[in-house]
Amino acid sequence: MNLARESIELLEQAARILWFEGTKHGLRDREWMALRFLSRANRFSRTPSALASYVGTTRGTASFIIGELERLGYLERKRSATDKRSVTLSVTQQGKKFLVRDPVNVLVEAVAVLDDDVKIRFRDTFRHVLDQSDAAEQRHHTDVCKRCIFLREDRITTDNKTTVEFSCRLFRAPIAEAEVDLLCTSFEHHRQ
Ligand code: SF4
């Protein structure tokens, strides 16, 4: 039995839940993917170009998806106060509520009932597979700040109290503790 091939065959079948013809609860598969991504993305990745890169589409198609999600009230775009050409996308409260109907939740729930150590192995296995395929195809996948080569961690001790401050060496910006678990399309992992 080829365990590696059998695993990927099962992954392919699980992915059928992510990719489908037509709509589910009124959204196409790419619109669900966009809404899901934008609800988990950090401030650097909530842009039309980062969305296009994550969904794997052109800027034109990403614009169409954004327009559709805006029309339904699930997304809003805000112009930057400093650079009027730059736009940040935010999932609205209505969009957040709608995500409980995300078709992918059936997979999330199936994983959620596993023991924590199994979940950690499951997650780390997918990361390993993605890291290896990135290296083979000379690309980067999207992942969380806390694993990124650009994240800087400074420990500051004052009055016997130590606090940790995070910053991004790529964007030269501070990163709040709550942001280190958010997704970023500029993520780059440590190469061994
Ligand atoms: S540290 Fe890495 S993942 Fe985090 S914002 Fe910077 S580039 Fe993105």
Tab-separated table of C-alpha atoms and ligand atoms in Angstrom:
chain	number	residue	atom	x	y	z
A	1	MET	CA	0.000	0.000	0.000
A	2	ASN	CA	1.342	3.428	-0.923
A	3	LEU	CA	0.406	5.453	2.181
A	4	ALA	CA	1.542	8.780	0.729
A	5	ARG	CA	-0.575	8.392	-2.410
A	6	GLU	CA	-3.573	7.130	-0.417
A	7	SER	CA	-3.364	10.204	1.856
A	8	ILE	CA	-3.352	12.588	-1.095
A	9	GLU	CA	-6.291	10.743	-2.690
A	10	LEU	CA	-8.270	11.299	0.529
A	11	LEU	CA	-7.217	14.967	0.595
A	12	GLU	CA	-8.434	15.337	-2.992
A	13	GLN	CA	-11.852	14.001	-1.986
A	14	ALA	CA	-12.064	16.251	1.098
A	15	ALA	CA	-11.305	19.199	-1.208
A	16	ARG	CA	-14.561	18.512	-3.085
A	17	ILE	CA	-16.277	20.263	-0.184
A	18	LEU	CA	-14.246	23.391	-0.962
A	19	TRP	CA	-14.722	23.390	-4.736
A	20	PHE	CA	-18.195	23.031	-6.194
A	21	GLU	CA	-20.335	24.019	-9.151
A	22	GLY	CA	-22.958	26.736	-8.690
A	23	THR	CA	-23.555	28.265	-5.267
A	24	LYS	CA	-23.984	27.239	-1.620
A	25	HIS	CA	-26.066	29.602	0.530
A	26	GLY	CA	-25.831	32.055	-2.368
A	27	LEU	CA	-22.032	32.204	-2.762
A	28	ARG	CA	-19.735	30.530	-5.289
A	29	ASP	CA	-16.718	28.548	-3.992
A	30	ARG	CA	-14.263	31.408	-4.672
A	31	GLU	CA	-16.520	33.916	-2.909
A	32	TRP	CA	-16.598	31.656	0.152
A	33	MET	CA	-12.817	31.328	-0.040
A	34	ALA	CA	-12.437	35.130	-0.213
A	35	LEU	CA	-14.791	35.799	2.708
A	36	ARG	CA	-13.115	33.101	4.810
A	37	PHE	CA	-9.645	34.447	4.023
A	38	LEU	CA	-10.531	38.097	4.698
A	39	SER	CA	-12.001	37.168	8.093
A	40	ARG	CA	-8.607	35.692	9.097
A	41	ALA	CA	-6.142	37.948	7.249
A	42	ASN	CA	-3.903	40.558	8.865
A	43	ARG	CA	-4.035	44.229	7.861
A	44	PHE	CA	-1.311	43.850	5.207
A	45	SER	CA	-3.239	41.101	3.422
A	46	ARG	CA	-6.742	42.584	3.445
A	47	THR	CA	-6.160	44.166	0.044
A	48	PRO	CA	-7.467	43.351	-3.455
A	49	SER	CA	-4.012	42.220	-4.663
A	50	ALA	CA	-3.382	39.941	-1.642
A	51	LEU	CA	-6.861	38.487	-2.079
A	52	ALA	CA	-6.155	37.786	-5.782
A	53	SER	CA	-2.916	36.071	-4.803
A	54	TYR	CA	-4.591	33.936	-2.108
A	55	VAL	CA	-7.553	32.872	-4.239
A	56	GLY	CA	-5.211	32.299	-7.198
A	57	THR	CA	-6.998	34.586	-9.619
A	58	THR	CA	-6.503	37.783	-11.617
A	59	ARG	CA	-7.007	41.256	-10.096
A	60	GLY	CA	-10.098	41.611	-12.343
A	61	THR	CA	-11.724	38.443	-10.968
A	62	ALA	CA	-10.792	39.460	-7.403
A	63	SER	CA	-12.483	42.838	-8.008
A	64	PHE	CA	-15.609	41.056	-9.187
A	65	ILE	CA	-15.622	38.844	-6.052
A	66	ILE	CA	-15.109	41.905	-3.808
A	67	GLY	CA	-17.960	43.744	-5.569
A	68	GLU	CA	-20.299	40.779	-5.099
A	69	LEU	CA	-19.461	40.412	-1.375
A	70	GLU	CA	-19.915	44.176	-0.912
A	71	ARG	CA	-23.271	44.109	-2.691
A	72	LEU	CA	-24.448	41.385	-0.275
A	73	GLY	CA	-23.295	43.439	2.727
A	74	TYR	CA	-20.570	40.974	3.812
A	75	LEU	CA	-17.598	43.198	3.022
A	76	GLU	CA	-16.668	46.867	3.087
A	77	ARG	CA	-13.686	48.680	1.631
A	78	LYS	CA	-11.962	51.673	3.219
A	79	ARG	CA	-9.475	54.009	1.567
A	80	SER	CA	-6.246	54.590	3.452
A	81	ALA	CA	-6.056	58.021	5.120
A	82	THR	CA	-2.433	58.393	3.992
A	83	ASP	CA	-2.567	56.839	0.502
A	84	LYS	CA	-5.903	57.332	-1.288
A	85	ARG	CA	-4.972	54.667	-3.868
A	86	SER	CA	-4.719	51.957	-1.260
A	87	VAL	CA	-7.794	50.081	-0.059
A	88	THR	CA	-8.339	47.861	3.000
A	89	LEU	CA	-11.086	45.247	2.971
A	90	SER	CA	-13.037	44.363	6.136
A	91	VAL	CA	-15.617	41.676	6.761
A	92	THR	CA	-18.759	43.306	8.203
A	93	GLN	CA	-20.664	41.990	11.250
A	94	GLN	CA	-23.189	40.556	8.779
A	95	GLY	CA	-20.350	38.784	6.933
A	96	LYS	CA	-18.989	37.356	10.203
A	97	LYS	CA	-22.436	36.005	11.097
A	98	PHE	CA	-22.828	34.530	7.612
A	99	LEU	CA	-19.579	32.570	8.020
A	100	VAL	CA	-21.385	30.102	10.322
A	101	ARG	CA	-22.890	28.762	7.078
A	102	ASP	CA	-19.486	28.271	5.453
A	103	PRO	CA	-19.516	24.862	3.664
A	104	VAL	CA	-15.992	24.218	4.979
A	105	ASN	CA	-17.318	24.109	8.565
A	106	VAL	CA	-18.208	20.442	8.126
A	107	LEU	CA	-14.468	19.699	7.746
A	108	VAL	CA	-13.538	22.008	10.637
A	109	GLU	CA	-16.050	20.223	12.885
A	110	ALA	CA	-14.734	16.784	11.877
A	111	VAL	CA	-11.201	17.861	12.887
A	112	ALA	CA	-12.388	19.694	16.033
A	113	VAL	CA	-13.507	16.449	17.721
A	114	LEU	CA	-10.035	14.880	17.449
A	115	ASP	CA	-7.670	14.889	20.447
A	116	ASP	CA	-5.409	17.963	20.662
A	117	ASP	CA	-2.209	16.017	19.940
A	118	VAL	CA	-3.842	14.506	16.821
A	119	LYS	CA	-4.964	17.997	15.695
A	120	ILE	CA	-1.428	19.331	16.156
A	121	ARG	CA	0.030	16.440	14.112
A	122	PHE	CA	-2.684	16.923	11.461
A	123	ARG	CA	-1.919	20.665	11.181
A	124	ASP	CA	1.852	20.145	11.185
A	125	THR	CA	1.541	17.455	8.511
A	126	PHE	CA	-0.291	19.871	6.182
A	127	ARG	CA	2.332	22.538	6.888
A	128	HIS	CA	5.102	20.098	6.023
A	129	VAL	CA	3.346	19.161	2.750
A	130	LEU	CA	2.876	22.844	1.838
A	131	ASP	CA	6.462	23.755	2.785
A	132	GLN	CA	7.769	20.966	0.566
A	133	SER	CA	5.540	21.883	-2.379
A	134	ASP	CA	6.570	25.573	-1.985
A	135	ALA	CA	10.212	24.559	-2.282
A	136	ALA	CA	9.498	22.393	-5.353
A	137	GLU	CA	7.448	25.098	-7.115
A	138	GLN	CA	9.450	28.105	-5.917
A	139	ARG	CA	6.519	29.863	-4.300
A	140	HIS	CA	5.294	30.753	-0.804
A	141	HIS	CA	2.052	29.723	0.810
A	142	THR	CA	-0.003	31.976	3.091
A	143	ASP	CA	0.468	31.367	6.797
A	144	VAL	CA	0.522	33.011	10.237
A	145	CYS	CA	3.007	35.674	11.413
A	146	LYS	CA	4.332	33.651	14.324
A	147	ARG	CA	6.071	31.222	11.915
A	148	CYS	CA	7.395	33.895	9.563
A	149	ILE	CA	11.057	34.638	8.991
A	150	PHE	CA	10.289	38.395	9.097
A	151	LEU	CA	8.726	38.429	12.572
A	152	ARG	CA	10.931	40.104	15.152
A	153	GLU	CA	10.379	39.511	18.845
A	154	ASP	CA	11.847	41.942	21.404
A	155	ARG	CA	11.750	41.202	25.134
A	156	ILE	CA	11.676	44.392	27.163
A	157	THR	CA	12.231	44.316	30.925
A	158	THR	CA	11.215	47.292	33.055
A	159	ASP	CA	10.654	47.218	36.826
A	160	ASN	CA	11.257	43.438	36.857
A	161	LYS	CA	8.405	42.937	34.378
A	162	THR	CA	9.146	41.458	30.959
A	163	THR	CA	6.908	42.199	27.995
A	164	VAL	CA	7.222	40.994	24.421
A	165	GLU	CA	6.906	43.357	21.479
A	166	PHE	CA	6.493	42.060	17.941
A	167	SER	CA	7.312	43.804	14.674
A	168	CYS	CA	7.534	42.901	11.003
A	169	ARG	CA	10.923	43.398	9.356
A	170	LEU	CA	9.358	43.266	5.891
A	171	PHE	CA	6.669	45.930	6.407
A	172	ARG	CA	8.681	47.750	9.133
A	173	ALA	CA	5.619	47.951	11.327
A	174	PRO	CA	4.594	46.869	14.820
A	175	ILE	CA	2.526	43.687	15.136
A	176	ALA	CA	0.058	43.418	18.009
A	177	GLU	CA	0.047	40.162	19.978
A	178	ALA	CA	-3.442	39.386	18.649
A	179	GLU	CA	-2.125	39.686	15.066
A	180	VAL	CA	0.559	36.994	15.257
A	181	ASP	CA	-2.035	34.287	14.608
A	182	LEU	CA	-3.542	36.008	11.556
A	183	LEU	CA	-2.868	35.041	7.944
A	184	CYS	CA	-0.448	36.938	5.721
A	185	THR	CA	0.176	36.416	2.007
A	186	SER	CA	3.742	37.782	2.399
A	187	PHE	CA	4.604	35.023	4.885
A	188	GLU	CA	7.924	33.293	4.399
A	189	HIS	CA	8.906	30.301	6.467
A	190	HIS	CA	12.295	29.501	7.947
A	191	ARG	CA	14.309	27.284	5.630
A	192	GLN	CA	16.237	24.498	7.395
B	1	SF4	S1	6.048	39.009	9.876
B	1	SF4	FE1	5.742	37.875	7.975
B	1	SF4	S2	3.657	37.110	8.131
B	1	SF4	FE2	3.843	38.771	9.606
B	1	SF4	S3	3.208	40.661	8.556
B	1	SF4	FE3	5.421	40.453	8.289
B	1	SF4	S4	5.651	39.382	6.338
B	1	SF4	FE4	3.551	39.051	7.009
